[in-house]
Short mmCIF file of C-alpha atoms in Angstrom, two decimals:
data_model
loop_
_atom_site.label_atom_id
_atom_site.label_comp_id
_atom_site.label_asym_id
_atom_site.label_seq_id
_atom_site.Cartn_x
_atom_site.Cartn_y
_atom_site.Cartn_z
CA MET A 18 97.67 55.23 173.17
CA SER A 19 97.12 52.77 175.70
CA GLU A 20 99.89 52.20 178.86
CA SER A 21 101.67 49.18 177.27
CA ALA A 22 104.86 49.77 177.55
CA MET A 23 105.33 48.05 174.41
CA PRO A 24 106.05 51.09 171.35
CA GLY A 25 103.80 52.71 169.43
CA VAL A 26 103.06 52.37 165.97
CA VAL A 27 99.81 55.04 164.26
CA LEU A 28 98.99 54.01 160.79
CA ILE A 29 97.60 56.82 159.54
CA GLY A 30 96.01 56.65 155.54
CA ASP A 31 92.73 55.76 152.91
CA SER A 32 91.21 52.27 152.62
CA ILE A 33 94.15 50.65 151.18
CA ARG A 34 95.90 51.09 154.98
CA MET A 35 92.57 49.74 156.33
CA GLY A 36 93.09 46.49 153.65
CA TYR A 37 96.19 46.50 155.42
CA GLN A 38 96.37 47.65 158.87
CA GLN A 39 95.41 44.19 160.10
CA THR A 40 98.25 41.91 158.68
CA VAL A 41 100.64 45.34 160.61
CA VAL A 42 98.47 44.12 163.64
CA GLU A 43 99.25 40.77 163.61
CA ALA A 44 102.82 40.97 162.27
CA LEU A 45 103.61 43.42 165.20
CA GLU A 46 101.94 41.58 167.83
CA GLY A 47 104.20 41.31 171.06
CA GLU A 48 106.26 43.78 169.49
CA ALA A 49 104.41 47.24 169.48
CA GLU A 50 100.96 48.53 170.18
CA VAL A 51 98.92 49.25 166.75
CA TRP A 52 96.50 51.92 166.46
CA SER A 53 95.02 53.67 163.41
CA PRO A 54 91.34 56.05 163.13
CA GLN A 55 88.25 54.31 162.78
CA ALA A 56 87.35 56.35 159.41
CA ASN A 57 88.67 56.17 155.94
CA GLY A 58 91.83 58.83 156.14
CA GLY A 59 90.84 60.75 153.25
CA ASP A 60 92.77 63.10 151.48
CA SER A 61 95.56 65.04 152.59
CA ARG A 62 93.76 67.79 154.20
CA ASN A 63 91.75 65.69 156.15
CA VAL A 64 94.74 64.19 157.49
CA LEU A 65 96.00 67.71 158.21
CA ALA A 66 92.76 68.50 160.35
CA HIS A 67 93.03 65.64 162.29
CA LEU A 68 96.77 65.29 162.98
CA ASP A 69 96.62 66.45 165.95
CA GLU A 70 93.93 63.99 167.18
CA TRP A 71 95.25 61.09 165.09
CA ALA A 72 99.26 61.56 166.00
CA LEU A 73 100.23 63.90 167.85
CA GLN A 74 98.18 63.63 170.96
CA ARG A 75 99.10 60.17 170.93
CA ASN A 76 102.84 60.06 171.38
CA PRO A 77 103.96 57.44 169.51
CA ARG A 78 107.08 55.65 168.61
CA VAL A 79 106.33 55.51 164.80
CA VAL A 80 103.80 57.23 161.99
CA HIS A 81 103.25 55.49 159.35
CA VAL A 82 101.63 58.00 156.59
CA ASN A 83 99.49 56.67 153.09
CA CYS A 84 97.79 59.99 151.82
CA GLY A 85 97.63 60.69 148.42
CA LEU A 86 94.28 58.67 146.14
CA HIS A 87 91.62 61.02 147.52
CA ASP A 88 93.52 64.14 146.77
CA LEU A 89 94.43 62.46 142.35
CA LYS A 90 91.04 61.93 142.04
CA LYS A 91 89.79 63.45 139.38
CA ASP A 92 86.09 64.51 138.47
CA PHE A 93 84.59 62.75 134.90
CA ALA A 94 83.22 65.88 133.86
CA THR A 95 85.55 68.57 134.49
CA GLY A 96 88.87 66.65 134.40
CA ALA A 97 89.33 69.02 138.28
CA PRO A 98 91.28 67.34 140.81
CA GLN A 99 90.22 66.52 144.40
CA VAL A 100 93.36 68.50 145.76
CA PRO A 101 95.69 70.01 143.09
CA LEU A 102 98.85 69.01 143.06
CA ASP A 103 100.57 72.24 144.62
CA ALA A 104 98.24 72.61 147.51
CA TYR A 105 99.01 68.26 147.57
CA ALA A 106 102.37 69.20 148.03
CA ASP A 107 102.08 72.06 150.86
CA ASN A 108 99.43 69.46 153.01
CA VAL A 109 102.05 67.13 152.19
CA LEU A 110 105.10 69.56 153.81
CA GLN A 111 103.16 70.83 156.85
CA ILE A 112 101.87 66.90 158.23
CA LEU A 113 105.77 65.94 157.63
CA THR A 114 106.72 69.32 159.57
CA ARG A 115 104.41 68.86 162.57
CA LEU A 116 105.58 64.94 162.51
CA LEU A 117 108.79 65.29 162.83
CA ALA A 118 108.06 68.26 165.43
CA MET A 119 107.77 65.05 167.85
CA GLU A 120 110.65 64.04 170.03
CA GLY A 121 111.51 59.99 169.16
CA THR A 122 109.19 59.81 166.92
CA CYS A 123 110.26 58.19 163.68
CA VAL A 124 107.96 59.09 160.21
CA LEU A 125 107.57 57.11 157.09
CA TRP A 126 106.00 58.42 154.29
CA ALA A 127 104.03 55.37 152.21
CA SER A 128 104.06 56.28 148.61
CA THR A 129 100.81 56.14 146.90
CA THR A 130 99.49 53.19 145.49
CA PRO A 131 99.68 52.21 141.50
CA VAL A 132 95.93 52.05 140.22
CA ASP A 133 94.17 50.11 136.21
CA GLU A 134 93.10 53.06 135.35
CA GLU A 135 90.53 51.06 132.25
CA LEU A 136 89.43 49.46 135.16
CA HIS A 137 89.08 51.87 137.25
CA HIS A 138 86.81 54.62 134.69
CA ALA A 139 84.39 51.76 134.22
CA LYS A 140 83.39 51.11 137.99
CA LYS A 141 83.86 54.37 139.51
CA GLY A 142 82.27 57.89 139.33
CA PHE A 143 85.39 59.75 138.38
CA ASP A 144 88.83 58.39 137.41
CA ARG A 145 92.38 58.04 139.03
CA PHE A 146 95.42 58.24 136.45
CA GLU A 147 98.80 56.31 137.14
CA ALA A 148 100.97 59.91 135.46
CA ASP A 149 98.70 61.81 138.25
CA VAL A 150 100.20 58.77 141.07
CA GLU A 151 103.50 59.12 139.93
CA ALA A 152 103.68 63.02 140.02
CA TYR A 153 102.16 63.46 143.41
CA ASN A 154 104.42 60.58 144.48
CA ALA A 155 107.28 62.48 143.02
CA ARG A 156 105.83 66.03 144.79
CA ALA A 157 105.37 64.03 148.14
CA ALA A 158 108.83 62.07 147.72
CA ALA A 159 110.59 65.32 146.95
CA HIS A 160 109.76 66.84 150.77
CA CYS A 161 110.58 63.67 152.25
CA ARG A 162 114.22 63.71 150.54
CA ALA A 163 114.40 67.28 152.21
CA LEU A 164 113.14 66.42 155.48
CA GLY A 165 114.90 63.16 155.63
CA VAL A 166 111.54 61.04 156.22
CA GLU A 167 112.01 57.69 155.22
CA ILE A 168 110.13 56.97 152.15
CA ASP A 169 108.19 53.07 152.33
CA ASP A 170 107.89 52.00 148.41
CA LEU A 171 104.15 50.77 148.56
CA PHE A 172 104.01 51.54 144.77
CA ASP A 173 106.86 49.72 143.84
CA VAL A 174 105.67 46.77 145.71
CA VAL A 175 102.51 46.71 144.04
CA GLN A 176 104.64 47.39 141.10
CA ARG A 177 107.01 44.18 142.06
CA ALA A 178 103.74 41.90 142.83
CA ASP A 179 102.05 42.06 139.67
CA LYS A 180 99.49 45.26 139.69
CA ARG A 181 96.92 43.07 137.34
CA ALA A 182 97.21 40.01 139.58
CA ILE A 183 96.38 41.75 143.29
CA LEU A 184 94.23 45.18 142.10
CA ARG A 185 90.36 44.10 142.67
CA GLU A 186 88.12 44.62 139.92
CA ASP A 187 87.40 48.68 141.00
CA GLY A 188 91.13 49.12 139.72
CA VAL A 189 92.48 50.79 143.08
CA HIS A 190 91.46 48.60 145.95
CA PHE A 191 93.01 44.82 146.46
CA SER A 192 92.26 41.83 147.26
CA ASP A 193 93.62 40.43 150.60
CA GLU A 194 96.61 38.44 149.05
CA GLY A 195 97.17 42.14 147.94
CA SER A 196 96.09 43.55 150.98
CA ARG A 197 98.52 41.10 152.92
CA ILE A 198 101.71 41.54 150.74
CA LEU A 199 101.23 45.47 151.22
CA GLY A 200 100.81 44.90 155.17
CA GLY A 201 103.61 42.67 154.82
CA ALA A 202 105.65 45.35 153.16
CA VAL A 203 104.75 47.50 156.31
CA ALA A 204 105.75 45.63 158.95
CA TYR A 205 107.70 42.47 158.44
CA ARG A 206 111.23 44.06 157.29
CA SER A 207 114.20 41.84 158.38
CA GLU A 208 113.09 41.45 161.62
CA GLU A 209 116.25 39.30 162.21
CA HIS A 210 118.15 42.48 161.91
CA THR A 211 115.93 44.67 164.65
CA SER A 212 118.71 43.42 167.50
CA GLU A 213 120.71 46.11 165.66
CA LEU A 214 119.20 48.53 166.02
CA GLN A 215 120.54 51.95 168.18
CA SER A 216 118.36 55.44 167.04
CA PRO A 217 114.93 56.13 169.07
CA CYS A 218 112.85 54.55 166.64
CA ASN A 219 114.08 50.87 167.67
CA LEU A 220 112.64 47.64 166.97
CA VAL A 221 109.33 48.80 165.51
CA CYS A 222 111.13 51.33 163.11
CA ARG A 223 113.38 49.13 161.80
CA LEU A 224 110.59 46.45 160.92
CA LEU A 225 108.85 49.61 158.86
CA LEU A 226 111.65 50.26 156.74
CA GLU A 227 114.07 47.20 156.18
CA LYS A 228 112.86 46.34 151.84
#
């Protein structure tokens, strides 16, 4: 982070994050300094490997993590996921535990967004299935509940917005409008209530959490 007096927000995630991050930057302009890695965050193994560089060394006020779509990718030929469910759950636990060790940092976990299986199969060289999205989300959510980590339910945001209306033809990425909707869900929640904040997460945490 720079030496800005504004709270720091770190966005970690894959190409879905890369799609919505500009909306977050614009929404929090003047309220927080938003940073995210240039690189696609990839799967949970990659996030864990870069956690020091992307988050721990930056001492942000808020860390928002979106990780799962790469993990659950399945090879056409073998049906094997890129990161098996148990390994993913263990990686998530390590990610959350390490982030929570940062004093004064609010940790937010984004649920993995839905996919359109038919479109995805036709356009990609590998599969993603909605049942796996739900299974991987469930394991991450269990760790979040146990550790007291807030979940930013982007899966629900997409469902309520009608995923077929905002998914691109590859069945996984989002239209510009879809990315704006996701960015709004991450950044804009109930700004009128920010003056009520008492926690160390301050203004930015409330903006990211309010539904």
